[in-house]
Amino acid sequence: MSTNHSGADPLKLADEDGHFRRPASKFRDSVSPDPSAPFPAEKDRYVLYICYGCPWAHRANIVRSLKGLEDIIQLVVMGNMLTSDGWLYDGKHGSAPHDPLYGFTSHSQLYHKADPEYKGRYTVPTLWDKKKETIVNNESAEIIRMFYSAFDELLPVELREVNKPAGGYYPEKLRKDIDSMNEWVYDTVNNGVYKCGFSASQEAYDANIVPLFESLDRLEKHLAERNTTYLWGEHITDSDIRLYTTLIRFDVAYVTIFKCNYKQIRYDYPHLNKWLQRLYWGEDEETKGAFKNTTHFAPIKEGYTMATKSKIVPYGPKHPIIPLDPGM
């Protein structure tokens, strides 16, 4: 029996005009380093709920690893089956067979435990407070910013943002540039692939496919002109993390499943491709293996296949990401 109380069909992806529009997240509280705050930073208090296929959840999982928060914030991985009751637990691809806290079988049950009257989509990432038994936040951009610094007092000094050589993942001197880039990248790239893939009309698809590739061209030019390892220099920033989770899925899923097939990252964007390879394959102090270790290609392909109501998971590509040239 369905337990969907959202008042809307979570599986209806496009509006009546054929365009996909992402609804705003509902839970927007913050974890704070202040012990007197409503949600203070504490070890073993919070749980990050994700599924491996979702790029928004992937952002939070990457930052959890980059910051060394694995022993501070519990991780729960759901399966890739999205139903009217939200993401389901199925035990596949390293996911949990059920919610380890409450025995739930679907993500909607967690949302309704936080708010029995909740109406909306049951999205990930979801940051849960075990003490208050409620959702702190379900907006990925805000969760990763919390993870950057809110738990720093619980970490070794070398992992704290104040001690990072370039000012951390969201450095003060680059915030205006980072925020500006994030705005257009979100609209046309991060969310742009969804606006193409979930279009329900030719007009909606055509209106979004061109801006997507114009923005990829713009990112390629940005890297070419700067000649830096990462988007804003020689250190990873918020912009790199947010873009990575889209581009690592691009050739694997968006080209075929979302019909974003005008160009491919590996063949048509040499600077973006090199940037992507360095993040994925890197295991140095900058990347810490966090990008590769949190990327799971089988759930990515299966998840998008099911999201578009197809029954055929694409076989390729032969290499989900091109091996790194030893000379790079």
PDB file of C-alpha atoms in Angstrom, residues 10-308:
ATOM      1  CA  PRO A  10       7.036  12.501  -7.299  1.00  0.00           C
ATOM      2  CA  LEU A  11       7.394  10.584 -10.557  1.00  0.00           C
ATOM      3  CA  LYS A  12       5.862  13.335 -12.669  1.00  0.00           C
ATOM      4  CA  LEU A  13       9.010  15.039 -13.874  1.00  0.00           C
ATOM      5  CA  ALA A  14       7.775  17.724 -16.283  1.00  0.00           C
ATOM      6  CA  ASP A  15       5.156  20.436 -15.863  1.00  0.00           C
ATOM      7  CA  GLU A  16       2.172  20.771 -18.175  1.00  0.00           C
ATOM      8  CA  ASP A  17       4.196  22.852 -20.673  1.00  0.00           C
ATOM      9  CA  GLY A  18       6.772  20.062 -21.010  1.00  0.00           C
ATOM     10  CA  HIS A  19       9.504  21.811 -18.998  1.00  0.00           C
ATOM     11  CA  PHE A  20      11.228  20.276 -15.966  1.00  0.00           C
ATOM     12  CA  ARG A  21      11.379  22.658 -12.984  1.00  0.00           C
ATOM     13  CA  ARG A  22      13.143  21.646  -9.791  1.00  0.00           C
ATOM     14  CA  PRO A  23      11.170  22.537  -6.650  1.00  0.00           C
ATOM     15  CA  ALA A  24      12.932  24.302  -3.777  1.00  0.00           C
ATOM     16  CA  SER A  25      14.156  22.231  -0.850  1.00  0.00           C
ATOM     17  CA  LYS A  26      11.960  22.422   2.260  1.00  0.00           C
ATOM     18  CA  PHE A  27      14.302  21.826   5.213  1.00  0.00           C
ATOM     19  CA  ARG A  28      16.870  24.625   5.551  1.00  0.00           C
ATOM     20  CA  ASP A  29      18.344  24.545   9.068  1.00  0.00           C
ATOM     21  CA  SER A  30      22.096  24.464   9.716  1.00  0.00           C
ATOM     22  CA  VAL A  31      24.587  22.618  11.871  1.00  0.00           C
ATOM     23  CA  SER A  32      26.708  25.115  13.795  1.00  0.00           C
ATOM     24  CA  PRO A  33      30.016  24.928  15.668  1.00  0.00           C
ATOM     25  CA  ASP A  34      28.266  26.868  18.471  1.00  0.00           C
ATOM     26  CA  PRO A  35      27.381  24.314  21.211  1.00  0.00           C
ATOM     27  CA  SER A  36      24.323  26.373  22.166  1.00  0.00           C
ATOM     28  CA  ALA A  37      22.886  26.331  18.617  1.00  0.00           C
ATOM     29  CA  PRO A  38      19.719  24.338  17.837  1.00  0.00           C
ATOM     30  CA  PHE A  39      21.841  21.905  15.818  1.00  0.00           C
ATOM     31  CA  PRO A  40      25.362  21.931  17.297  1.00  0.00           C
ATOM     32  CA  ALA A  41      28.236  20.010  15.709  1.00  0.00           C
ATOM     33  CA  GLU A  42      28.617  16.717  17.592  1.00  0.00           C
ATOM     34  CA  LYS A  43      30.201  13.377  16.766  1.00  0.00           C
ATOM     35  CA  ASP A  44      27.740  10.573  15.920  1.00  0.00           C
ATOM     36  CA  ARG A  45      24.709  12.857  16.070  1.00  0.00           C
ATOM     37  CA  TYR A  46      23.999  13.323  12.346  1.00  0.00           C
ATOM     38  CA  VAL A  47      23.295  10.978   9.457  1.00  0.00           C
ATOM     39  CA  LEU A  48      23.752  11.716   5.770  1.00  0.00           C
ATOM     40  CA  TYR A  49      21.228   9.866   3.588  1.00  0.00           C
ATOM     41  CA  ILE A  50      22.175   9.467  -0.084  1.00  0.00           C
ATOM     42  CA  CYS A  51      21.816   7.231  -3.096  1.00  0.00           C
ATOM     43  CA  TYR A  52      24.852   6.646  -5.300  1.00  0.00           C
ATOM     44  CA  GLY A  53      23.153   7.639  -8.538  1.00  0.00           C
ATOM     45  CA  CYS A  54      22.212  11.172  -7.464  1.00  0.00           C
ATOM     46  CA  PRO A  55      24.707  13.963  -8.284  1.00  0.00           C
ATOM     47  CA  TRP A  56      23.296  16.278  -5.595  1.00  0.00           C
ATOM     48  CA  ALA A  57      23.848  13.623  -2.918  1.00  0.00           C
ATOM     49  CA  HIS A  58      27.230  12.815  -4.435  1.00  0.00           C
ATOM     50  CA  ARG A  59      28.410  16.358  -3.666  1.00  0.00           C
ATOM     51  CA  ALA A  60      27.786  15.873   0.032  1.00  0.00           C
ATOM     52  CA  ASN A  61      29.435  12.448   0.071  1.00  0.00           C
ATOM     53  CA  ILE A  62      32.561  13.844  -1.602  1.00  0.00           C
ATOM     54  CA  VAL A  63      32.881  16.626   0.963  1.00  0.00           C
ATOM     55  CA  ARG A  64      32.287  14.197   3.817  1.00  0.00           C
ATOM     56  CA  SER A  65      35.325  12.262   2.541  1.00  0.00           C
ATOM     57  CA  LEU A  66      37.492  15.280   1.687  1.00  0.00           C
ATOM     58  CA  LYS A  67      36.977  16.711   5.161  1.00  0.00           C
ATOM     59  CA  GLY A  68      37.598  13.436   6.987  1.00  0.00           C
ATOM     60  CA  LEU A  69      34.099  13.339   8.463  1.00  0.00           C
ATOM     61  CA  GLU A  70      33.535   9.598   7.974  1.00  0.00           C
ATOM     62  CA  ASP A  71      33.864   8.875  11.710  1.00  0.00           C
ATOM     63  CA  ILE A  72      31.754  11.891  12.685  1.00  0.00           C
ATOM     64  CA  ILE A  73      28.763  11.754  10.320  1.00  0.00           C
ATOM     65  CA  GLN A  74      27.090   8.417   9.647  1.00  0.00           C
ATOM     66  CA  LEU A  75      26.354   7.525   6.017  1.00  0.00           C
ATOM     67  CA  VAL A  76      23.257   5.636   4.861  1.00  0.00           C
ATOM     68  CA  VAL A  77      23.027   4.613   1.202  1.00  0.00           C
ATOM     69  CA  MET A  78      19.664   3.803  -0.372  1.00  0.00           C
ATOM     70  CA  GLY A  79      18.995   1.974  -3.621  1.00  0.00           C
ATOM     71  CA  ASN A  80      18.299   3.604  -6.985  1.00  0.00           C
ATOM     72  CA  MET A  81      14.616   2.750  -7.330  1.00  0.00           C
ATOM     73  CA  LEU A  82      12.527   5.929  -7.153  1.00  0.00           C
ATOM     74  CA  THR A  83       8.832   5.346  -6.470  1.00  0.00           C
ATOM     75  CA  SER A  84       5.895   7.413  -5.258  1.00  0.00           C
ATOM     76  CA  ASP A  85       7.245   6.673  -1.767  1.00  0.00           C
ATOM     77  CA  GLY A  86      10.671   8.050  -2.590  1.00  0.00           C
ATOM     78  CA  TRP A  87      13.913   6.114  -2.803  1.00  0.00           C
ATOM     79  CA  LEU A  88      13.684   2.488  -1.707  1.00  0.00           C
ATOM     80  CA  TYR A  89      16.134   0.316   0.193  1.00  0.00           C
ATOM     81  CA  ASP A  90      17.141  -2.775  -1.759  1.00  0.00           C
ATOM     82  CA  GLY A  91      20.677  -3.753  -0.686  1.00  0.00           C
ATOM     83  CA  LYS A  92      22.057  -3.530  -4.236  1.00  0.00           C
ATOM     84  CA  HIS A  93      25.434  -2.032  -5.199  1.00  0.00           C
ATOM     85  CA  GLY A  94      26.521  -1.648  -1.593  1.00  0.00           C
ATOM     86  CA  SER A  95      23.332   0.084  -0.462  1.00  0.00           C
ATOM     87  CA  ALA A  96      21.567  -0.710   2.801  1.00  0.00           C
ATOM     88  CA  PRO A  97      18.778  -3.350   2.869  1.00  0.00           C
ATOM     89  CA  HIS A  98      16.758  -1.050   5.158  1.00  0.00           C
ATOM     90  CA  ASP A  99      17.177   2.109   7.206  1.00  0.00           C
ATOM     91  CA  PRO A 100      19.596   1.131  10.010  1.00  0.00           C
ATOM     92  CA  LEU A 101      18.032   3.617  12.428  1.00  0.00           C
ATOM     93  CA  TYR A 102      14.330   2.808  12.120  1.00  0.00           C
ATOM     94  CA  GLY A 103      14.012  -0.171   9.805  1.00  0.00           C
ATOM     95  CA  PHE A 104      12.286   1.955   7.162  1.00  0.00           C
ATOM     96  CA  THR A 105      12.007   0.563   3.646  1.00  0.00           C
ATOM     97  CA  SER A 106      11.492   3.868   1.814  1.00  0.00           C
ATOM     98  CA  HIS A 107      12.823   7.405   2.183  1.00  0.00           C
ATOM     99  CA  SER A 108       9.329   8.861   2.479  1.00  0.00           C
ATOM    100  CA  GLN A 109       9.025   7.248   5.911  1.00  0.00           C
ATOM    101  CA  LEU A 110      11.958   9.315   7.185  1.00  0.00           C
ATOM    102  CA  TYR A 111      10.427  12.530   5.828  1.00  0.00           C
ATOM    103  CA  HIS A 112       7.106  11.763   7.491  1.00  0.00           C
ATOM    104  CA  LYS A 113       8.825  10.946  10.768  1.00  0.00           C
ATOM    105  CA  ALA A 114      10.287  14.457  10.659  1.00  0.00           C
ATOM    106  CA  ASP A 115       6.986  15.999   9.580  1.00  0.00           C
ATOM    107  CA  PRO A 116       3.819  13.879   9.336  1.00  0.00           C
ATOM    108  CA  GLU A 117       2.225  16.643   7.235  1.00  0.00           C
ATOM    109  CA  TYR A 118       5.133  16.953   4.797  1.00  0.00           C
ATOM    110  CA  LYS A 119       4.084  17.536   1.193  1.00  0.00           C
ATOM    111  CA  GLY A 120       6.800  17.422  -1.428  1.00  0.00           C
ATOM    112  CA  ARG A 121       9.431  15.214  -2.981  1.00  0.00           C
ATOM    113  CA  TYR A 122      11.570  12.885  -0.900  1.00  0.00           C
ATOM    114  CA  THR A 123      14.976  14.058  -2.027  1.00  0.00           C
ATOM    115  CA  VAL A 124      18.602  13.343  -1.207  1.00  0.00           C
ATOM    116  CA  PRO A 125      20.948  14.343   0.261  1.00  0.00           C
ATOM    117  CA  THR A 126      19.131  14.445   3.563  1.00  0.00           C
ATOM    118  CA  LEU A 127      20.924  15.406   6.777  1.00  0.00           C
ATOM    119  CA  TRP A 128      19.215  13.830   9.767  1.00  0.00           C
ATOM    120  CA  ASP A 129      19.570  14.671  13.479  1.00  0.00           C
ATOM    121  CA  LYS A 130      19.382  11.517  15.584  1.00  0.00           C
ATOM    122  CA  LYS A 131      18.806  13.429  18.841  1.00  0.00           C
ATOM    123  CA  LYS A 132      15.888  15.558  17.693  1.00  0.00           C
ATOM    124  CA  GLU A 133      14.763  12.953  15.160  1.00  0.00           C
ATOM    125  CA  THR A 134      14.227  15.426  12.401  1.00  0.00           C
ATOM    126  CA  ILE A 135      15.672  16.558   9.082  1.00  0.00           C
ATOM    127  CA  VAL A 136      18.166  19.381   9.474  1.00  0.00           C
ATOM    128  CA  ASN A 137      18.579  20.146   5.786  1.00  0.00           C
ATOM    129  CA  ASN A 138      17.895  18.617   2.371  1.00  0.00           C
ATOM    130  CA  GLU A 139      19.591  21.209   0.152  1.00  0.00           C
ATOM    131  CA  SER A 140      22.923  19.932  -1.180  1.00  0.00           C
ATOM    132  CA  ALA A 141      24.527  23.355  -1.655  1.00  0.00           C
ATOM    133  CA  GLU A 142      23.895  24.212   1.989  1.00  0.00           C
ATOM    134  CA  ILE A 143      24.924  20.796   3.345  1.00  0.00           C
ATOM    135  CA  ILE A 144      28.325  20.907   1.674  1.00  0.00           C
ATOM    136  CA  ARG A 145      28.954  24.426   3.005  1.00  0.00           C
ATOM    137  CA  MET A 146      28.149  23.130   6.520  1.00  0.00           C
ATOM    138  CA  PHE A 147      30.548  20.247   6.056  1.00  0.00           C
ATOM    139  CA  TYR A 148      33.354  22.629   5.053  1.00  0.00           C
ATOM    140  CA  SER A 149      33.664  24.166   8.494  1.00  0.00           C
ATOM    141  CA  ALA A 150      30.854  23.419  10.975  1.00  0.00           C
ATOM    142  CA  PHE A 151      32.580  20.278  12.323  1.00  0.00           C
ATOM    143  CA  ASP A 152      36.145  21.632  12.206  1.00  0.00           C
ATOM    144  CA  GLU A 153      36.600  21.708  15.979  1.00  0.00           C
ATOM    145  CA  LEU A 154      36.136  17.939  15.965  1.00  0.00           C
ATOM    146  CA  LEU A 155      38.841  17.413  13.308  1.00  0.00           C
ATOM    147  CA  PRO A 156      42.652  17.398  13.399  1.00  0.00           C
ATOM    148  CA  VAL A 157      44.028  20.909  12.936  1.00  0.00           C
ATOM    149  CA  GLU A 158      45.376  20.170   9.455  1.00  0.00           C
ATOM    150  CA  LEU A 159      41.864  19.387   8.172  1.00  0.00           C
ATOM    151  CA  ARG A 160      40.323  22.644   9.388  1.00  0.00           C
ATOM    152  CA  GLU A 161      39.482  25.294   6.795  1.00  0.00           C
ATOM    153  CA  VAL A 162      41.437  28.004   8.569  1.00  0.00           C
ATOM    154  CA  ASN A 163      44.636  26.004   8.019  1.00  0.00           C
ATOM    155  CA  LYS A 164      44.123  25.204   4.324  1.00  0.00           C
ATOM    156  CA  PRO A 165      46.827  26.806   2.134  1.00  0.00           C
ATOM    157  CA  ALA A 166      44.407  28.655  -0.159  1.00  0.00           C
ATOM    158  CA  GLY A 167      41.665  29.395   2.363  1.00  0.00           C
ATOM    159  CA  GLY A 168      39.711  26.166   2.077  1.00  0.00           C
ATOM    160  CA  TYR A 169      36.977  25.029  -0.283  1.00  0.00           C
ATOM    161  CA  TYR A 170      35.104  28.342  -0.128  1.00  0.00           C
ATOM    162  CA  PRO A 171      37.856  30.937   0.347  1.00  0.00           C
ATOM    163  CA  GLU A 172      36.845  34.470   1.182  1.00  0.00           C
ATOM    164  CA  LYS A 173      38.851  36.022  -1.645  1.00  0.00           C
ATOM    165  CA  LEU A 174      37.136  33.850  -4.283  1.00  0.00           C
ATOM    166  CA  ARG A 175      33.570  33.796  -2.994  1.00  0.00           C
ATOM    167  CA  LYS A 176      32.241  36.368  -5.445  1.00  0.00           C
ATOM    168  CA  ASP A 177      33.764  34.472  -8.388  1.00  0.00           C
ATOM    169  CA  ILE A 178      32.650  31.088  -7.066  1.00  0.00           C
ATOM    170  CA  ASP A 179      29.082  32.240  -6.453  1.00  0.00           C
ATOM    171  CA  SER A 180      28.874  33.837  -9.894  1.00  0.00           C
ATOM    172  CA  MET A 181      30.080  30.687 -11.651  1.00  0.00           C
ATOM    173  CA  ASN A 182      27.917  28.411  -9.525  1.00  0.00           C
ATOM    174  CA  GLU A 183      24.804  30.351 -10.490  1.00  0.00           C
ATOM    175  CA  TRP A 184      25.046  29.858 -14.244  1.00  0.00           C
ATOM    176  CA  VAL A 185      26.563  26.379 -13.964  1.00  0.00           C
ATOM    177  CA  TYR A 186      23.652  25.271 -11.786  1.00  0.00           C
ATOM    178  CA  ASP A 187      21.010  26.638 -14.154  1.00  0.00           C
ATOM    179  CA  THR A 188      22.455  25.440 -17.440  1.00  0.00           C
ATOM    180  CA  VAL A 189      24.694  22.469 -16.553  1.00  0.00           C
ATOM    181  CA  ASN A 190      23.922  20.844 -13.166  1.00  0.00           C
ATOM    182  CA  ASN A 191      20.192  21.305 -13.619  1.00  0.00           C
ATOM    183  CA  GLY A 192      20.458  21.822 -17.369  1.00  0.00           C
ATOM    184  CA  VAL A 193      20.999  18.124 -18.063  1.00  0.00           C
ATOM    185  CA  TYR A 194      17.788  17.390 -16.150  1.00  0.00           C
ATOM    186  CA  LYS A 195      15.883  20.035 -18.076  1.00  0.00           C
ATOM    187  CA  CYS A 196      16.952  18.232 -21.250  1.00  0.00           C
ATOM    188  CA  GLY A 197      16.503  14.667 -20.047  1.00  0.00           C
ATOM    189  CA  PHE A 198      13.127  15.199 -18.407  1.00  0.00           C
ATOM    190  CA  SER A 199      11.691  17.405 -21.151  1.00  0.00           C
ATOM    191  CA  ALA A 200       8.258  16.292 -22.263  1.00  0.00           C
ATOM    192  CA  SER A 201       8.175  18.303 -25.487  1.00  0.00           C
ATOM    193  CA  GLN A 202      10.538  19.087 -28.346  1.00  0.00           C
ATOM    194  CA  GLU A 203      10.240  22.795 -27.543  1.00  0.00           C
ATOM    195  CA  ALA A 204      11.352  22.260 -23.946  1.00  0.00           C
ATOM    196  CA  TYR A 205      14.274  20.088 -25.015  1.00  0.00           C
ATOM    197  CA  ASP A 206      15.431  22.540 -27.693  1.00  0.00           C
ATOM    198  CA  ALA A 207      15.213  25.437 -25.249  1.00  0.00           C
ATOM    199  CA  ASN A 208      17.672  23.758 -22.862  1.00  0.00           C
ATOM    200  CA  ILE A 209      20.086  21.702 -24.955  1.00  0.00           C
ATOM    201  CA  VAL A 210      21.763  24.724 -26.577  1.00  0.00           C
ATOM    202  CA  PRO A 211      22.418  26.612 -23.291  1.00  0.00           C
ATOM    203  CA  LEU A 212      23.870  23.400 -21.833  1.00  0.00           C
ATOM    204  CA  PHE A 213      26.565  23.109 -24.487  1.00  0.00           C
ATOM    205  CA  GLU A 214      27.167  26.850 -24.584  1.00  0.00           C
ATOM    206  CA  SER A 215      28.011  26.641 -20.886  1.00  0.00           C
ATOM    207  CA  LEU A 216      30.279  23.634 -21.389  1.00  0.00           C
ATOM    208  CA  ASP A 217      32.057  25.650 -24.095  1.00  0.00           C
ATOM    209  CA  ARG A 218      32.385  28.510 -21.615  1.00  0.00           C
ATOM    210  CA  LEU A 219      33.864  26.221 -18.946  1.00  0.00           C
ATOM    211  CA  GLU A 220      36.319  24.776 -21.471  1.00  0.00           C
ATOM    212  CA  LYS A 221      37.451  28.278 -22.396  1.00  0.00           C
ATOM    213  CA  HIS A 222      37.763  29.222 -18.710  1.00  0.00           C
ATOM    214  CA  LEU A 223      40.167  26.344 -18.026  1.00  0.00           C
ATOM    215  CA  ALA A 224      42.110  26.895 -21.252  1.00  0.00           C
ATOM    216  CA  GLU A 225      42.674  30.573 -20.528  1.00  0.00           C
ATOM    217  CA  ARG A 226      43.593  30.114 -16.872  1.00  0.00           C
ATOM    218  CA  ASN A 227      45.787  27.045 -17.468  1.00  0.00           C
ATOM    219  CA  THR A 228      45.217  25.861 -13.901  1.00  0.00           C
ATOM    220  CA  THR A 229      44.665  22.393 -12.475  1.00  0.00           C
ATOM    221  CA  TYR A 230      41.286  23.300 -11.005  1.00  0.00           C
ATOM    222  CA  LEU A 231      38.658  25.886 -11.869  1.00  0.00           C
ATOM    223  CA  TRP A 232      40.037  28.635  -9.635  1.00  0.00           C
ATOM    224  CA  GLY A 233      43.691  27.666  -9.282  1.00  0.00           C
ATOM    225  CA  GLU A 234      45.785  24.850  -7.864  1.00  0.00           C
ATOM    226  CA  HIS A 235      43.372  23.919  -5.100  1.00  0.00           C
ATOM    227  CA  ILE A 236      39.898  22.391  -5.192  1.00  0.00           C
ATOM    228  CA  THR A 237      37.031  24.745  -4.444  1.00  0.00           C
ATOM    229  CA  ASP A 238      33.260  24.609  -4.108  1.00  0.00           C
ATOM    230  CA  SER A 239      32.930  25.103  -7.885  1.00  0.00           C
ATOM    231  CA  ASP A 240      35.000  22.004  -8.684  1.00  0.00           C
ATOM    232  CA  ILE A 241      32.951  19.806  -6.366  1.00  0.00           C
ATOM    233  CA  ARG A 242      29.638  21.036  -7.738  1.00  0.00           C
ATOM    234  CA  LEU A 243      30.667  20.610 -11.377  1.00  0.00           C
ATOM    235  CA  TYR A 244      32.384  17.224 -10.945  1.00  0.00           C
ATOM    236  CA  THR A 245      29.245  15.318 -10.004  1.00  0.00           C
ATOM    237  CA  THR A 246      27.582  16.399 -13.257  1.00  0.00           C
ATOM    238  CA  LEU A 247      30.513  15.887 -15.604  1.00  0.00           C
ATOM    239  CA  ILE A 248      31.462  12.447 -14.243  1.00  0.00           C
ATOM    240  CA  ARG A 249      27.939  11.381 -15.244  1.00  0.00           C
ATOM    241  CA  PHE A 250      27.941  13.129 -18.603  1.00  0.00           C
ATOM    242  CA  ASP A 251      29.463  10.617 -21.034  1.00  0.00           C
ATOM    243  CA  VAL A 252      28.210   7.670 -18.978  1.00  0.00           C
ATOM    244  CA  ALA A 253      24.559   8.651 -18.639  1.00  0.00           C
ATOM    245  CA  TYR A 254      23.550  12.075 -19.918  1.00  0.00           C
ATOM    246  CA  VAL A 255      24.795  11.595 -23.482  1.00  0.00           C
ATOM    247  CA  THR A 256      22.589   8.559 -24.019  1.00  0.00           C
ATOM    248  CA  ILE A 257      19.842   8.504 -21.393  1.00  0.00           C
ATOM    249  CA  PHE A 258      19.228  12.269 -21.256  1.00  0.00           C
ATOM    250  CA  LYS A 259      19.851  12.855 -24.994  1.00  0.00           C
ATOM    251  CA  CYS A 260      22.668  15.345 -24.287  1.00  0.00           C
ATOM    252  CA  ASN A 261      24.498  13.949 -27.283  1.00  0.00           C
ATOM    253  CA  TYR A 262      25.737  16.991 -29.195  1.00  0.00           C
ATOM    254  CA  LYS A 263      29.260  16.585 -27.774  1.00  0.00           C
ATOM    255  CA  GLN A 264      31.089  14.369 -25.266  1.00  0.00           C
ATOM    256  CA  ILE A 265      33.480  15.471 -22.544  1.00  0.00           C
ATOM    257  CA  ARG A 266      36.191  12.959 -23.489  1.00  0.00           C
ATOM    258  CA  TYR A 267      36.334  13.832 -27.177  1.00  0.00           C
ATOM    259  CA  ASP A 268      35.219  17.453 -27.480  1.00  0.00           C
ATOM    260  CA  TYR A 269      36.428  19.188 -24.318  1.00  0.00           C
ATOM    261  CA  PRO A 270      40.143  18.444 -23.758  1.00  0.00           C
ATOM    262  CA  HIS A 271      40.620  20.814 -20.827  1.00  0.00           C
ATOM    263  CA  LEU A 272      37.449  19.715 -19.031  1.00  0.00           C
ATOM    264  CA  ASN A 273      38.375  16.099 -19.674  1.00  0.00           C
ATOM    265  CA  LYS A 274      41.843  16.552 -18.152  1.00  0.00           C
ATOM    266  CA  TRP A 275      40.299  18.376 -15.186  1.00  0.00           C
ATOM    267  CA  LEU A 276      37.827  15.512 -14.713  1.00  0.00           C
ATOM    268  CA  GLN A 277      40.542  12.851 -14.962  1.00  0.00           C
ATOM    269  CA  ARG A 278      42.694  14.567 -12.363  1.00  0.00           C
ATOM    270  CA  LEU A 279      39.833  14.725  -9.905  1.00  0.00           C
ATOM    271  CA  TYR A 280      38.689  11.134 -10.456  1.00  0.00           C
ATOM    272  CA  TRP A 281      42.071   9.420 -10.557  1.00  0.00           C
ATOM    273  CA  GLY A 282      43.852  11.671  -8.075  1.00  0.00           C
ATOM    274  CA  GLU A 283      44.916  10.208  -4.745  1.00  0.00           C
ATOM    275  CA  ASP A 284      47.138  13.037  -3.529  1.00  0.00           C
ATOM    276  CA  GLU A 285      46.643  15.384  -0.576  1.00  0.00           C
ATOM    277  CA  GLU A 286      44.335  17.543  -2.691  1.00  0.00           C
ATOM    278  CA  THR A 287      41.885  14.884  -3.880  1.00  0.00           C
ATOM    279  CA  LYS A 288      42.485  12.193  -1.223  1.00  0.00           C
ATOM    280  CA  GLY A 289      40.841   9.639  -3.506  1.00  0.00           C
ATOM    281  CA  ALA A 290      37.487  11.105  -2.447  1.00  0.00           C
ATOM    282  CA  PHE A 291      36.171  11.615  -5.973  1.00  0.00           C
ATOM    283  CA  LYS A 292      36.882   8.107  -7.274  1.00  0.00           C
ATOM    284  CA  ASN A 293      35.899   6.376  -4.038  1.00  0.00           C
ATOM    285  CA  THR A 294      32.463   8.021  -3.990  1.00  0.00           C
ATOM    286  CA  THR A 295      31.716   7.487  -7.714  1.00  0.00           C
ATOM    287  CA  HIS A 296      29.712   4.369  -8.592  1.00  0.00           C
ATOM    288  CA  PHE A 297      28.952   4.022 -12.293  1.00  0.00           C
ATOM    289  CA  ALA A 298      26.521   1.079 -12.250  1.00  0.00           C
ATOM    290  CA  PRO A 299      24.020   2.801  -9.920  1.00  0.00           C
ATOM    291  CA  ILE A 300      24.385   5.987 -11.962  1.00  0.00           C
ATOM    292  CA  LYS A 301      23.344   4.285 -15.201  1.00  0.00           C
ATOM    293  CA  GLU A 302      20.639   2.183 -13.600  1.00  0.00           C
ATOM    294  CA  GLY A 303      19.206   5.122 -11.678  1.00  0.00           C
ATOM    295  CA  TYR A 304      18.807   7.371 -14.700  1.00  0.00           C
ATOM    296  CA  THR A 305      17.440   4.519 -16.779  1.00  0.00           C
ATOM    297  CA  MET A 306      14.697   3.920 -14.229  1.00  0.00           C
ATOM    298  CA  ALA A 307      14.086   7.656 -13.787  1.00  0.00           C
ATOM    299  CA  THR A 308      13.256   7.978 -17.476  1.00  0.00           C
TER     300      THR A 308
END
